[in-house]
mmCIF file of C-alpha atoms in Angstrom:
data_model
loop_
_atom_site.group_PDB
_atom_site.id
_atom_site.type_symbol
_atom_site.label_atom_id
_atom_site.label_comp_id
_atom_site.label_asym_id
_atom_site.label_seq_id
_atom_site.Cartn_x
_atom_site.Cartn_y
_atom_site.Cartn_z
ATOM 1 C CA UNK A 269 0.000 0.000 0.000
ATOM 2 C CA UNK A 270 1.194 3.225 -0.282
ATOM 3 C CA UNK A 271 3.035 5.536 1.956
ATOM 4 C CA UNK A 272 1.381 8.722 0.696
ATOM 5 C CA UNK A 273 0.392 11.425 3.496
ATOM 6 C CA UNK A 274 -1.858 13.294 1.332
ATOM 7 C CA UNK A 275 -5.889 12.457 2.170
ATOM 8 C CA UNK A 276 -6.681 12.430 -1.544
ATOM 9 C CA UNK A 277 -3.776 9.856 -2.586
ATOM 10 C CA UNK A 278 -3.336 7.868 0.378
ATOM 11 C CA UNK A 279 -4.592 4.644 -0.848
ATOM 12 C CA UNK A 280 -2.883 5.120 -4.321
ATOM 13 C CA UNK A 281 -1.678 1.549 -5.574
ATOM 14 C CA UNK A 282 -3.989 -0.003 -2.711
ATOM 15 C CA UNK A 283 -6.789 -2.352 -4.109
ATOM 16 C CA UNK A 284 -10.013 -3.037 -2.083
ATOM 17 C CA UNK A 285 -13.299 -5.093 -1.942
ATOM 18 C CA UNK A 286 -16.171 -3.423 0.001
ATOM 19 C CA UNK A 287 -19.003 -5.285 0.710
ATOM 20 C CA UNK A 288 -22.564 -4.120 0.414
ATOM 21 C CA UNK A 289 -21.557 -1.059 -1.452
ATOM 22 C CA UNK A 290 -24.786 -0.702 -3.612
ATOM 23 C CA UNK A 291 -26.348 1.911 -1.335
ATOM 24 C CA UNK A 292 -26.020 3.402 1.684
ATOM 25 C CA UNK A 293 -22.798 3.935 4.129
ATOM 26 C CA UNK A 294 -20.996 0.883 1.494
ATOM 27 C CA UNK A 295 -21.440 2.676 -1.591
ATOM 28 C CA UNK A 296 -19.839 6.053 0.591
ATOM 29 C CA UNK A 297 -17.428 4.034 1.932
ATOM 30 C CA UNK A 298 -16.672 2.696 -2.208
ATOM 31 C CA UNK A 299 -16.867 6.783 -3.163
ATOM 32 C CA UNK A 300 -14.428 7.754 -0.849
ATOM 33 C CA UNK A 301 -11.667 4.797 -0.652
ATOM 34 C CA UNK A 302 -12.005 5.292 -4.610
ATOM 35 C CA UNK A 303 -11.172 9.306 -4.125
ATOM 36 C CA UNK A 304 -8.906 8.533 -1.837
ATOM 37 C CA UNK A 305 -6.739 6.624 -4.943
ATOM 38 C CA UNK A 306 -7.849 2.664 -4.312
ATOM 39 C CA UNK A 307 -8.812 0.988 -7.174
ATOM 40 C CA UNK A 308 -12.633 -0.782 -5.539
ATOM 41 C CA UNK A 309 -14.643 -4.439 -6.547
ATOM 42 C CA UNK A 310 -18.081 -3.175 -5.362
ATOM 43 C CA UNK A 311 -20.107 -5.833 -4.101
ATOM 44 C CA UNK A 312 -23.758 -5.871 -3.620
ATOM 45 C CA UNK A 313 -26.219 -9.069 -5.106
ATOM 46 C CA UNK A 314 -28.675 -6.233 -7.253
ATOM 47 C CA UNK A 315 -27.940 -3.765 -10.372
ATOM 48 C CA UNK A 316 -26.843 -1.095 -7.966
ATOM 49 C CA UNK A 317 -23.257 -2.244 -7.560
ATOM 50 C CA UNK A 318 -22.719 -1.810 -11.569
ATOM 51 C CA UNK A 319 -23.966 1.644 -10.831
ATOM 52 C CA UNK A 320 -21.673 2.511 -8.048
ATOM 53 C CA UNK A 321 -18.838 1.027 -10.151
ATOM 54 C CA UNK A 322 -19.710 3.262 -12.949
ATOM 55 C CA UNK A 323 -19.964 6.351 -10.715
ATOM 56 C CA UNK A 324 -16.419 5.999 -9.618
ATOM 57 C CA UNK A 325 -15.509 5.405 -13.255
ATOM 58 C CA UNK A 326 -17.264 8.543 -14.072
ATOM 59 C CA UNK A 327 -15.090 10.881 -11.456
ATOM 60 C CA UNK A 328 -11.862 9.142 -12.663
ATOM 61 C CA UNK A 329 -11.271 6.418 -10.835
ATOM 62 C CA UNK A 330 -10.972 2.908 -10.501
ATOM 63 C CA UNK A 331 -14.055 0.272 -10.138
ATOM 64 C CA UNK A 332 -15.447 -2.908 -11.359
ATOM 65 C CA UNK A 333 -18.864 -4.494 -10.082
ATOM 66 C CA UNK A 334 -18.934 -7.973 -8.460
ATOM 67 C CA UNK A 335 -22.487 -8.610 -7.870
ATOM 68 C CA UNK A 336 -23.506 -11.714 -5.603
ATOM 69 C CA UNK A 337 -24.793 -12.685 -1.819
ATOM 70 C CA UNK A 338 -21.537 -12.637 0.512
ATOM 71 C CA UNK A 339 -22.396 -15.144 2.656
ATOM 72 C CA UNK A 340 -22.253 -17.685 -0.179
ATOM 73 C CA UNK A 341 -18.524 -19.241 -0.690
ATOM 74 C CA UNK A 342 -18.653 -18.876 -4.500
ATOM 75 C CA UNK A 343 -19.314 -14.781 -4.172
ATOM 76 C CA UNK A 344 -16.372 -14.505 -1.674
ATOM 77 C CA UNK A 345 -14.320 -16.579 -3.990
ATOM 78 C CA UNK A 346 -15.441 -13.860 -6.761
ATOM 79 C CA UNK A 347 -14.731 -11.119 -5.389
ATOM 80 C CA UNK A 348 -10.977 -12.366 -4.386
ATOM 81 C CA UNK A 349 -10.803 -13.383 -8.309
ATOM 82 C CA UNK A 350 -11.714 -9.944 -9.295
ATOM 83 C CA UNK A 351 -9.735 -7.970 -7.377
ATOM 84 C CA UNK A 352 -6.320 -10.314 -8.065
ATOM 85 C CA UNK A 353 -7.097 -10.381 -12.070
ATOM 86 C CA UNK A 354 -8.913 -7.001 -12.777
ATOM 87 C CA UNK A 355 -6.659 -4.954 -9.994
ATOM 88 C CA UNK A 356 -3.659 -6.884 -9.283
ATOM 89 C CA UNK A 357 -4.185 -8.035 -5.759
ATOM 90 C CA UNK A 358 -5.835 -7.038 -2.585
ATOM 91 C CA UNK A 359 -5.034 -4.301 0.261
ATOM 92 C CA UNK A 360 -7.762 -3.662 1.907
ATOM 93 C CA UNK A 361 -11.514 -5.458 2.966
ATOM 94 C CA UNK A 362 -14.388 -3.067 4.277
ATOM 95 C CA UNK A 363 -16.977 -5.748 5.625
ATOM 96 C CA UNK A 364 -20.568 -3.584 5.068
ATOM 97 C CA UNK A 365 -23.253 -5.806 4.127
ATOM 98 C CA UNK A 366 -25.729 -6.237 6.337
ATOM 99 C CA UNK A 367 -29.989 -6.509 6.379
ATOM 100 C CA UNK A 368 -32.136 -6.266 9.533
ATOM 101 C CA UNK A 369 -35.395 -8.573 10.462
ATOM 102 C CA UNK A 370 -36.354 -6.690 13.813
ATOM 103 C CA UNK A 371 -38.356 -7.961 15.678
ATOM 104 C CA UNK A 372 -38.563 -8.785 19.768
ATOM 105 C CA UNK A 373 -37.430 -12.133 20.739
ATOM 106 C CA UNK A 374 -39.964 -13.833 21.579
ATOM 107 C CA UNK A 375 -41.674 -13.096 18.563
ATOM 108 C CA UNK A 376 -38.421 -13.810 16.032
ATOM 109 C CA UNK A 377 -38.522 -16.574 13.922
ATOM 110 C CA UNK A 378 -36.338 -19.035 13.128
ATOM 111 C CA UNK A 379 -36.069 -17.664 9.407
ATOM 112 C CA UNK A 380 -35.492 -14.161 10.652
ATOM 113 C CA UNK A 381 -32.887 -15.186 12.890
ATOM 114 C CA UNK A 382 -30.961 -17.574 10.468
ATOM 115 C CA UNK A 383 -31.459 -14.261 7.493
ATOM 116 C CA UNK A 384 -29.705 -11.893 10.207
ATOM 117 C CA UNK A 385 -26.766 -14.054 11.253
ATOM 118 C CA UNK A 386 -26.181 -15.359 7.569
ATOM 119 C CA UNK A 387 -25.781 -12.079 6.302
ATOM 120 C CA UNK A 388 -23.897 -10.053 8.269
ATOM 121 C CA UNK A 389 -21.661 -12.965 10.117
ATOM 122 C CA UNK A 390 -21.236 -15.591 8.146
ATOM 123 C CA UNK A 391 -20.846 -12.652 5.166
ATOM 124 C CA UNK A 392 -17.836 -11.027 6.982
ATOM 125 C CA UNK A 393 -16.369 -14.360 7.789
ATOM 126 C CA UNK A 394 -16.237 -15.818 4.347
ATOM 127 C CA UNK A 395 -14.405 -12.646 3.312
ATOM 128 C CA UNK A 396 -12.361 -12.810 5.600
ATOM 129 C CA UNK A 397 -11.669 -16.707 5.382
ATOM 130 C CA UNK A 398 -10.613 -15.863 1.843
ATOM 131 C CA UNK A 399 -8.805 -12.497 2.032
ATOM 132 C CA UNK A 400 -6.843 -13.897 5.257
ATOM 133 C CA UNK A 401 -5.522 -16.686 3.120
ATOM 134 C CA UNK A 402 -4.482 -14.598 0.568
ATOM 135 C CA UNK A 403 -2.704 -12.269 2.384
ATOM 136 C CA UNK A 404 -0.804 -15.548 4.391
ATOM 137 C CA UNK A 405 -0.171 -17.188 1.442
ATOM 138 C CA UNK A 406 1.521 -14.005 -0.166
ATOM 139 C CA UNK A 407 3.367 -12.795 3.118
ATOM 140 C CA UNK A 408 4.692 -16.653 3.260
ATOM 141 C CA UNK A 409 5.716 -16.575 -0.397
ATOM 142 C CA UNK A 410 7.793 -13.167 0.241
ATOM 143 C CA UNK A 411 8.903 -14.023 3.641
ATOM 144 C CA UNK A 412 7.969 -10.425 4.725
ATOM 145 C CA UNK A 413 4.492 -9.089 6.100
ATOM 146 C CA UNK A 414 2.066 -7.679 4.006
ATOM 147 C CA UNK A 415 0.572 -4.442 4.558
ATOM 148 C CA UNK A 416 -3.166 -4.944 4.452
ATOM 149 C CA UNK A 417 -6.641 -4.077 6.506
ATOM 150 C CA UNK A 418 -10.189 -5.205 7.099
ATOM 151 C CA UNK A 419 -12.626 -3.078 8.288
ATOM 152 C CA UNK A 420 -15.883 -4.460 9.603
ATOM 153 C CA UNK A 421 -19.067 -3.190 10.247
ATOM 154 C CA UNK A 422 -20.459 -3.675 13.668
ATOM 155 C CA UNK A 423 -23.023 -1.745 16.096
ATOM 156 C CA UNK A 424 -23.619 -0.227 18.998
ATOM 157 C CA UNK A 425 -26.793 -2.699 19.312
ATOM 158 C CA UNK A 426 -24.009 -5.193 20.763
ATOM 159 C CA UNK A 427 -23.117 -3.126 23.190
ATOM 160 C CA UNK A 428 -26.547 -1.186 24.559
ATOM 161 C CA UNK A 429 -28.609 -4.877 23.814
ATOM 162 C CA UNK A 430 -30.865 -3.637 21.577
ATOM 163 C CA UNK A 431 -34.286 -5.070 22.720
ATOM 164 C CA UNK A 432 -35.642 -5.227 19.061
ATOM 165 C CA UNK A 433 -33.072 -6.768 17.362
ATOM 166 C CA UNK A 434 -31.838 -9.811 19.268
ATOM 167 C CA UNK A 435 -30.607 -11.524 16.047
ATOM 168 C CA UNK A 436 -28.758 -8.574 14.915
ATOM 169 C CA UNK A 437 -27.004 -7.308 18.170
ATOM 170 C CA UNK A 438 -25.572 -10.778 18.315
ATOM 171 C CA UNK A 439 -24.504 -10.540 14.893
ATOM 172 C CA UNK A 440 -22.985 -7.577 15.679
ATOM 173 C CA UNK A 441 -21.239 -8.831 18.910
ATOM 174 C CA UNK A 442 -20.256 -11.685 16.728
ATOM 175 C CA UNK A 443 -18.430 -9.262 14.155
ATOM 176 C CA UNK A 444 -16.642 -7.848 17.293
ATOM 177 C CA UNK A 445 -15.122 -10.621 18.735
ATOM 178 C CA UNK A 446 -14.391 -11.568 14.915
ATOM 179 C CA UNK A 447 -12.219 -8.738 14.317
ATOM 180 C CA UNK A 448 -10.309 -9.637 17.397
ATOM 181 C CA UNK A 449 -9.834 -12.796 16.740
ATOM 182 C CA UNK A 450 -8.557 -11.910 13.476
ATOM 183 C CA UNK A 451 -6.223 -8.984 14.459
ATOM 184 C CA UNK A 452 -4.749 -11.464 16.965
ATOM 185 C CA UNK A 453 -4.178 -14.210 14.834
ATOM 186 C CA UNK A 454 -3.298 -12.763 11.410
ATOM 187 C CA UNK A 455 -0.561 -9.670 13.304
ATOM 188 C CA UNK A 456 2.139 -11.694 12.109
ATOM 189 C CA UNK A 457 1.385 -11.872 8.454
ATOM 190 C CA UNK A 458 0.775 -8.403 8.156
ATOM 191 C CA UNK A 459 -3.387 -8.126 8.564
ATOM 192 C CA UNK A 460 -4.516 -5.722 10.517
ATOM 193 C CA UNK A 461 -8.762 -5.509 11.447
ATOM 194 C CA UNK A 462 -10.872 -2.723 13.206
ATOM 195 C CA UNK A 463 -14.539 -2.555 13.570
ATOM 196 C CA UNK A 464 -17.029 0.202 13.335
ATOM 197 C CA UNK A 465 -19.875 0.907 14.778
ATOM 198 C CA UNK A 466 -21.412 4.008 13.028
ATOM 199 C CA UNK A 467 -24.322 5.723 13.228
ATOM 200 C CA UNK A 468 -25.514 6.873 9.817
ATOM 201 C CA UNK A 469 -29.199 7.986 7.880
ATOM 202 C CA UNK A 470 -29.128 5.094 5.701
ATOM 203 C CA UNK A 471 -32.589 2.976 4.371
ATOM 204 C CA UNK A 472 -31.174 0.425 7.029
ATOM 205 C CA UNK A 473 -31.473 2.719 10.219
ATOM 206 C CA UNK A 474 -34.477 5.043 8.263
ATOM 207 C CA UNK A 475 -36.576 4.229 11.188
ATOM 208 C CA UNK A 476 -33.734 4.538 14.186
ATOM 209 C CA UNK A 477 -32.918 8.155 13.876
ATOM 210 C CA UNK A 478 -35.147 11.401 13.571
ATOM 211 C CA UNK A 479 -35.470 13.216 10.224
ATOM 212 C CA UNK A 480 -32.688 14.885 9.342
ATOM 213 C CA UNK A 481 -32.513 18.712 10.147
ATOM 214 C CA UNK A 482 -34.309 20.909 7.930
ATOM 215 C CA UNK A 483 -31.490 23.862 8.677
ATOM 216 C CA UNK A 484 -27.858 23.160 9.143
ATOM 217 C CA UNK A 485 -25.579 20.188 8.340
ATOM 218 C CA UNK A 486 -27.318 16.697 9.097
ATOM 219 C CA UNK A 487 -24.439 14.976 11.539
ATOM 220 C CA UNK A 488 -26.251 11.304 10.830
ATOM 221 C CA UNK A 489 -24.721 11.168 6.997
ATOM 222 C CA UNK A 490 -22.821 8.422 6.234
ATOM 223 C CA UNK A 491 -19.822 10.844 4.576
ATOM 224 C CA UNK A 492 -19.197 11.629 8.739
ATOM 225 C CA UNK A 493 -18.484 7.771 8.612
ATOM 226 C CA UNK A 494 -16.587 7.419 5.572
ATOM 227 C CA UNK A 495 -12.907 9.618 6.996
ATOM 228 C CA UNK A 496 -12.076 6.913 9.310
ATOM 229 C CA UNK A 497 -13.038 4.247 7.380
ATOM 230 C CA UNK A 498 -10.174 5.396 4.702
ATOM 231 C CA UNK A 499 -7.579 6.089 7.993
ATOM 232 C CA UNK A 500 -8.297 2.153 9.179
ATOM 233 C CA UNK A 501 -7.582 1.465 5.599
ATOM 234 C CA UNK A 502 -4.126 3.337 5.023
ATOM 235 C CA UNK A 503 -0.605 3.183 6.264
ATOM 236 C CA UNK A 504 -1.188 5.907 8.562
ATOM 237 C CA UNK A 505 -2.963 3.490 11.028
ATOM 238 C CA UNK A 506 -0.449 1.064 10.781
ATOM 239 C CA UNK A 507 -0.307 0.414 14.615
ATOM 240 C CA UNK A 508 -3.932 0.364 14.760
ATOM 241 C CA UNK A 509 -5.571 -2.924 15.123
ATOM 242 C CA UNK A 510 -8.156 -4.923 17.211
ATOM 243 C CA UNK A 511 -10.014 -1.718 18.128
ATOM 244 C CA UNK A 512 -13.640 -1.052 18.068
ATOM 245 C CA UNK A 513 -14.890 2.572 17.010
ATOM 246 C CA UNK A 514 -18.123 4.086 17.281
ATOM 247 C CA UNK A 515 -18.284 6.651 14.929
ATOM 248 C CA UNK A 516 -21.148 9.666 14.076
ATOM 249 C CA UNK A 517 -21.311 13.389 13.478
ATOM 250 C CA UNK A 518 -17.701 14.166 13.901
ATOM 251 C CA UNK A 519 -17.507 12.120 16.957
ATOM 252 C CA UNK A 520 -15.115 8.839 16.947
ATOM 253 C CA UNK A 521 -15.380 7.121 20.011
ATOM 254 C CA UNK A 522 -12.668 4.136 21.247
ATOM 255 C CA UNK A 523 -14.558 1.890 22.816
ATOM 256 C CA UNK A 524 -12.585 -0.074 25.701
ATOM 257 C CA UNK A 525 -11.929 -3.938 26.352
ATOM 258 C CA UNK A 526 -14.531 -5.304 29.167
ATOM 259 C CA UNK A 527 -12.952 -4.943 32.467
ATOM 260 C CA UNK A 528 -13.921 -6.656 35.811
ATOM 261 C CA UNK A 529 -16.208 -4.542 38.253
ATOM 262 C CA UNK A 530 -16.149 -6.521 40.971
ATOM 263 C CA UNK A 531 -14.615 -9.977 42.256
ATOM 264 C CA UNK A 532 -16.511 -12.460 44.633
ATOM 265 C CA UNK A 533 -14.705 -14.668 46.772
ATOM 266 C CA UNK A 534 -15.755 -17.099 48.234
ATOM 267 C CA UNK A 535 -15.133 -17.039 52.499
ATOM 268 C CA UNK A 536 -15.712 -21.360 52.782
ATOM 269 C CA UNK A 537 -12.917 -23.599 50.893
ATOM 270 C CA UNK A 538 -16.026 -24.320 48.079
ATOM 271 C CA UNK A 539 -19.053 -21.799 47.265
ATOM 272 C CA UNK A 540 -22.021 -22.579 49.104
ATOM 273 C CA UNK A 541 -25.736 -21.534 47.671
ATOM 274 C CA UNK A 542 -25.893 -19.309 50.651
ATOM 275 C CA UNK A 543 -22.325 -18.217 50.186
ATOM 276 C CA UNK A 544 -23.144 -16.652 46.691
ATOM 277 C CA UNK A 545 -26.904 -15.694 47.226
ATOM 278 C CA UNK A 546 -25.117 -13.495 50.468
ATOM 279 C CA UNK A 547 -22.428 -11.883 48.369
ATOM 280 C CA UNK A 548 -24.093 -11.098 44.925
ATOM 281 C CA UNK A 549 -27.392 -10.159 46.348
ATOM 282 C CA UNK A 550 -26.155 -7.829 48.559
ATOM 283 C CA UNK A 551 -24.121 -6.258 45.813
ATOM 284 C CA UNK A 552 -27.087 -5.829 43.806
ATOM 285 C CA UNK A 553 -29.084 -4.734 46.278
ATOM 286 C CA UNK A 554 -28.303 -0.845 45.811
ATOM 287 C CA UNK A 555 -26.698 -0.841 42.054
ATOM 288 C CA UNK A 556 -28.722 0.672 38.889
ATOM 289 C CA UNK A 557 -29.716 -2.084 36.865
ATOM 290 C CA UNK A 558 -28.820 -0.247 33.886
ATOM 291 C CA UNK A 559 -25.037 -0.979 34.771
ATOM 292 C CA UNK A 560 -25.765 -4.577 33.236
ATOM 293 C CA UNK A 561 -26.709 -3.029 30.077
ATOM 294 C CA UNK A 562 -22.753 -2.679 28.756
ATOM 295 C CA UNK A 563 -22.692 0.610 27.194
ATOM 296 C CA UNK A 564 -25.729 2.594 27.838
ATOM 297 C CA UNK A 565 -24.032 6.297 28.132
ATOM 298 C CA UNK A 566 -23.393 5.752 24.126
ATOM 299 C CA UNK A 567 -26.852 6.745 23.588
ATOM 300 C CA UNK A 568 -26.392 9.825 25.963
ATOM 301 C CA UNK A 569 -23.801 10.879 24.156
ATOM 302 C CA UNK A 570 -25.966 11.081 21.489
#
């Protein structure tokens, strides 16, 4: 990838696949790793990801549609093809594709639950599966690391426990301990993987956020998204890796690992049913509920 410091050329020579880029925060996220000099496969299963492809063709850049459902093996296979034959190799992998089935729990079906995990999951593993080869198999072949990046898309439903989407915050807390896994494991070859967890007006979210301000900027757009998805992609977050980001309205937020809040011990050799009912209750006795709910101030902040 290149070493260029320069916004607008910082991805120059770079090659990347972004997933989902038909509409919404993946076709931004195609727009602006495209102006940013990376030559894009956009990836969505409809017409639309011709059209995005064509759009960056238009403004001077670099595209080519790869159409197809990425949580089928054969698409993720594709979209490795196209990027190696049309573009030369691979760089970079922005993870976006995602649907949503909301619905409580105890009203989800098993259909709406399997749709949900497919999709976004299963999708961002099979990419990955496939780019993470790659990138082995060519950092083996060299003997030196590559110098490549996935992004993936999570949400802050994984972390607040969205009530009405209990299929897609565990997708999303899936995708999270993905990326970790997969910053951990492929460091030594050169890989490095961040998530995000933006909030952005998109036909997705339509019904999440209020209408966008009739006066004045609109801080929901997915372009506020789009600068730190191209950072996470370039050399200038080379030592970034195994993060989580939320990211909105000019706001990027670092989310931290879990930590411990509190440590029972037990006062006998063994726990007793007492033992623990004495200690934990007691602790919970006079703490806010909403402390079990991991990340609620996100939404103050908000």
């Amino acid at each position: 990838m290149s070493t260029a410091s320069g916004g607008a050329s910082a991805l120059n020579g770079s090659v990347a696949v972004v997933t989902g880029a038909g509409g919404g925060l993946g076709r931004a996220e195609a727009l602006a790793l495209a102006a940013a000099g990376a030559a894009v496969v956009v990836n969505d299963t409809g017409s639309t990801a011709d059209e995005v492809a064509e759009e960056i063709g238009a403004a001077g850049g670099r595209a080519v549609a790869c159409r197809g459902d990425v949580s089928e093996w054969a698409t993720g296979q594709a979209l490795l093809t196209t990027a190696v034959e049309t573009f030369g190799g691979l760089d970079i992998l922005v993870n976006n594709a995602g649907i949503v089935r909301d619905r409580m729990v105890f009203n989800m079906s098993e259909q709406e639950w399997d749709a949900v995990l497919r999709v976004h999951l299963k999708g961002h593993f099979v990419t990955t599966r496939l780019a993470t080869a790659f990138w082995r198999e060519r950092s083996r072949g060299t003997g030196q690391p590559v110098s490549a990046a996935i992004v993936n898309t999570a949400s802050e439903a994984f972390l607040t426990g969205s009530p009405g989407q209990a299929n897609y915050a565990s997708a999303k807390a899936g995708i999270a301990a993905l990326t970790l896994s997969t910053a951990r494991g492929c460091a030594r070859y050169g890989v490095r993987a961040n998530a995000i967890c933006p909030r952005a007006r998109t036909a997705m979210t339509e019904s999440v956020f209020a209408p966008a301000p009739v006066d004045g900027p609109d801080p929901m757009t997915v372009d506020q998204v789009t600068p730190l998805v191209v950072y996470l992609a370039g050399p200038r977050a080379d030592n970034v890796t195994g993060q989580v980001f939320v990211v909105y309205g000019g706001t990027v937020q670092l989310m931290a690992a879990p930590t411990v809040e509190r440590t029972f011990a037990s006062t006998n050799p063994a726990w007793s049913d007492d033992d623990v009912a004495d200690q934990l209750s007691g602790y919970f006795a006079d703490r806010d509920p909403a402390r079990g709910f991991a990340a609620m101030e996100l939404m103050a902040d908000g």
